[in-house]
Short mmCIF file of C-alpha atoms in Angstrom, two decimals:
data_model
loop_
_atom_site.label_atom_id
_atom_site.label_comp_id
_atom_site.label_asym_id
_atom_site.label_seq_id
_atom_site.Cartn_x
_atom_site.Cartn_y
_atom_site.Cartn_z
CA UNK A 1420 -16.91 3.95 -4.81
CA UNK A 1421 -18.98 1.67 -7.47
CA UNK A 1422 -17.65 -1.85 -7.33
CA UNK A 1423 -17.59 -3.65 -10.62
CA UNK A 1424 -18.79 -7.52 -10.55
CA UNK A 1425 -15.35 -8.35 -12.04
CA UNK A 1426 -13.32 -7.49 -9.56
CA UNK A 1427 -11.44 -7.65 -6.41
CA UNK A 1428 -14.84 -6.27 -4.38
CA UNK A 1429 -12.90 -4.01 -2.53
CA UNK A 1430 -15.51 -1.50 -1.41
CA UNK A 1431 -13.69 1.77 -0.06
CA UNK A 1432 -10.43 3.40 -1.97
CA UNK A 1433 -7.27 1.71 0.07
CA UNK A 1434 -5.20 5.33 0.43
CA UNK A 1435 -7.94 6.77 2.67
CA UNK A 1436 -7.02 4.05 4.80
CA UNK A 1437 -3.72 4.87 5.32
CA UNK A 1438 -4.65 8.71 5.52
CA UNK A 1439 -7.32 8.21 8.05
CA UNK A 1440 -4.56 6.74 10.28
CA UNK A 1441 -2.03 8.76 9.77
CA UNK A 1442 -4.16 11.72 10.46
CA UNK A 1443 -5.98 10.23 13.15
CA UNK A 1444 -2.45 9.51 14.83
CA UNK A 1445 -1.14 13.20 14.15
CA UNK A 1446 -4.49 14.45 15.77
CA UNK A 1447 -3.58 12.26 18.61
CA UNK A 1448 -0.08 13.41 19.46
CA UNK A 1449 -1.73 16.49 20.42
CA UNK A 1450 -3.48 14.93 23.32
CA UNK A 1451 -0.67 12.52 24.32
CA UNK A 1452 2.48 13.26 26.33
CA UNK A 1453 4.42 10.96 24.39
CA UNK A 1454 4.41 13.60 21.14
CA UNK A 1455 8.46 13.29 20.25
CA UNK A 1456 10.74 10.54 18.61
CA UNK A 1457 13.42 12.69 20.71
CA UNK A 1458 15.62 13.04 17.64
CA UNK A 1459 17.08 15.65 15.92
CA UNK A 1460 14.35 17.12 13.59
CA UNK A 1461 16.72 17.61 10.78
CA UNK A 1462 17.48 13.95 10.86
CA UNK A 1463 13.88 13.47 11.22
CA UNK A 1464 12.94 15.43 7.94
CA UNK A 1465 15.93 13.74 6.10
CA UNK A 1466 14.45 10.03 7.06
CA UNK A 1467 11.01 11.09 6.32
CA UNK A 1468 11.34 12.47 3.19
CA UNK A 1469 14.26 9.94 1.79
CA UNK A 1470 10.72 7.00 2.43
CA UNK A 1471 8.17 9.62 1.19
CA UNK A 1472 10.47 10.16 -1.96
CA UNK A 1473 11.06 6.16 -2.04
CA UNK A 1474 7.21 5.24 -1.63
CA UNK A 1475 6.37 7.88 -3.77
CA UNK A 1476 8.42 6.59 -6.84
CA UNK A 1477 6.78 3.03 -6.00
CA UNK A 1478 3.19 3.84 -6.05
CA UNK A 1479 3.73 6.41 -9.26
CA UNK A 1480 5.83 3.24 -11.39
CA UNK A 1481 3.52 0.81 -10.55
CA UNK A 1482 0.58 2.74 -11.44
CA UNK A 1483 2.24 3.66 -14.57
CA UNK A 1484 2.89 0.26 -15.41
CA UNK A 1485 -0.83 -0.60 -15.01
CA UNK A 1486 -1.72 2.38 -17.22
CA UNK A 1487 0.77 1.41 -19.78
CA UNK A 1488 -0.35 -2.23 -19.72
CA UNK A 1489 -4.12 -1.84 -19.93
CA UNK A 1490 -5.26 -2.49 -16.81
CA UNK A 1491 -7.14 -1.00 -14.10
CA UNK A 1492 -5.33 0.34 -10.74
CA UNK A 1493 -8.62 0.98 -8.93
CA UNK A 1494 -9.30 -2.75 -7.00
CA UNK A 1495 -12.69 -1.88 -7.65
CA UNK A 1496 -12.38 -2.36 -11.01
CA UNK A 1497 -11.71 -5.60 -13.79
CA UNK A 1498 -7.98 -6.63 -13.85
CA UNK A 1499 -7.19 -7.54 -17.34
CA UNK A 1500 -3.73 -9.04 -16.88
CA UNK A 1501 -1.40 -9.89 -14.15
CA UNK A 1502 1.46 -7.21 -14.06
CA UNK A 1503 4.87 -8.89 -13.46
CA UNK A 1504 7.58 -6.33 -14.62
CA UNK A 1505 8.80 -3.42 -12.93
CA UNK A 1506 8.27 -3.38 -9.29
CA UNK A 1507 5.88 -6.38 -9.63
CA UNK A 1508 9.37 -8.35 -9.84
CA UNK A 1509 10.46 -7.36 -6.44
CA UNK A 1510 6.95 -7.04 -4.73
CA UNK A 1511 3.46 -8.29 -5.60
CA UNK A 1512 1.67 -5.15 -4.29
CA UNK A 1513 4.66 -2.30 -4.82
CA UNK A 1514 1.85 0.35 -4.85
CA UNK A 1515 0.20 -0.81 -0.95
CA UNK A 1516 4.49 -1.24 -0.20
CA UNK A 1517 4.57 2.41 -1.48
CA UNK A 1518 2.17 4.02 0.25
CA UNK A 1519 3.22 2.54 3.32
CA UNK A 1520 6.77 3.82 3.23
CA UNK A 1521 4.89 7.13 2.55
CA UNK A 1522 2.91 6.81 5.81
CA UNK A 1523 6.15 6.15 7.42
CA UNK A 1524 7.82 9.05 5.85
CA UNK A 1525 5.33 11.47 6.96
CA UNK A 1526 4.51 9.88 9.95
CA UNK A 1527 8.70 10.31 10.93
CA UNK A 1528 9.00 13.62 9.22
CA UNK A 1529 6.17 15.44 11.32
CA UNK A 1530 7.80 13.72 14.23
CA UNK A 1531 4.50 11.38 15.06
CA UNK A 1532 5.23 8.23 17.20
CA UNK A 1533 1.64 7.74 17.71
CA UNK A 1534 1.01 8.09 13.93
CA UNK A 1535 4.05 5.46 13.38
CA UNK A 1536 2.75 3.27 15.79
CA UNK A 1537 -0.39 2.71 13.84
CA UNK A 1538 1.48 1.87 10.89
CA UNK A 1539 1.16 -2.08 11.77
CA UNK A 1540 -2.43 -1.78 12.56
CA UNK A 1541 -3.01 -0.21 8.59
CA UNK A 1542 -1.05 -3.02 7.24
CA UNK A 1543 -3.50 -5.78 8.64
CA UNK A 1544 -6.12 -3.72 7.73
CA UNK A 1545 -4.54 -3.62 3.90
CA UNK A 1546 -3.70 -7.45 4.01
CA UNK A 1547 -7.40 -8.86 5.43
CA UNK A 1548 -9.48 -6.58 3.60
CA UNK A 1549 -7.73 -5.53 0.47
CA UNK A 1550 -5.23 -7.72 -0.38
CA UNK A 1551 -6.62 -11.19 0.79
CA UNK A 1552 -9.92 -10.18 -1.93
CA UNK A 1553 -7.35 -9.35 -4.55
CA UNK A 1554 -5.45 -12.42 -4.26
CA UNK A 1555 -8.81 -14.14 -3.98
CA UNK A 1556 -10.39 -12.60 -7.25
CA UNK A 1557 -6.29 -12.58 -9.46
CA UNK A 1558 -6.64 -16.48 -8.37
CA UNK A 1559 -10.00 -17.40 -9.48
CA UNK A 1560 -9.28 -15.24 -12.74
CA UNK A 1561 -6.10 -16.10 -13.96
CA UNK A 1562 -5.47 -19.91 -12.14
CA UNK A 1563 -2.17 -21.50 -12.26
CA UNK A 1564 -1.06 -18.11 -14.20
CA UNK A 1565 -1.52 -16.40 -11.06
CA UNK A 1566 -0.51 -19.35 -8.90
CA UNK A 1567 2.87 -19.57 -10.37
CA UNK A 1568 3.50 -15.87 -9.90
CA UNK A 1569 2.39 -15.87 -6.41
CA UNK A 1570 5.40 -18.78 -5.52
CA UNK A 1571 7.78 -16.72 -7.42
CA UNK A 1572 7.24 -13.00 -6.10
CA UNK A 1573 7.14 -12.33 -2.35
CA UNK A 1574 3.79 -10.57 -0.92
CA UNK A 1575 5.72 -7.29 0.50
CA UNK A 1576 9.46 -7.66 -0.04
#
């Protein structure tokens, strides 16, 4: 992935982070004893696809958003403006928030503790070497724009 010089510097595409983990921990449940949430599967398939739907209507509005504004949704590339309607009221990174609760909806619906257990160790990963550079670069670009934005709109939820 080519990294722009105005940008966040984020050098590797943030969803193959969260899909390297979630198939590393599906891989794993193979191997492992513990390979069941010991619930119903229905219920299972119902709770996992309820967060995949949720995530998945997340990621897609804030990317849309982005589009629609004129700015880049690639953290390898400029930002041109700081997005604060739509999800970016709730949340100031709805599509990382989005993608997570797609992890977890997978991750429950194919019955993977192990894959759900790594679900914490993703969202450090996401928060020291994605986020922490975006907030980084959005403050250096935008200042007290940014700033004020940042004490008004929480990090996850």
């Amino acid at each position: 992935m080519a990294v722009e010089r105005d940008s966040a510097g984020v050098r590797f595409p943030p969803p193959f982070v969260y899909l390297g983990a979630l198939l590393l921990g599906l891989a794993a449940e193979r191997f492992v004893t513990l390979r069941s949430f010991g619930i119903d599967w229905r219920l299972l398939v119902a709770t996992g696809a309820l967060l995949f739907v949720a995530g998945a209507a997340m990621m897609l509005a804030a990317a849309g958003l982005f589009r629609r504004l004129g700015t880049n949704v690639p953290p390898s590339q400029p930002t041109t403006l700081i997005a604060t309607t739509g999800p970016y009221r709730w949340t100031r990174n709805p599509m990382y928030l989005g993608m997570a609760l797609i992890y977890a909806g997978l991750a429950i619906g194919f019955d993977g503790p192990i894959a759900f257990a790594l679900l914490p160790l993703v969202l450090i990963a996401i928060q020291t070497q994605v986020i922490a550079r975006e907030e980084r670069y959005l403050e250096t670009k935008f200042g007290d724009d940014y700033r004020r934005y940042k004490a008004e709109v929480r990090r996850w939820l």
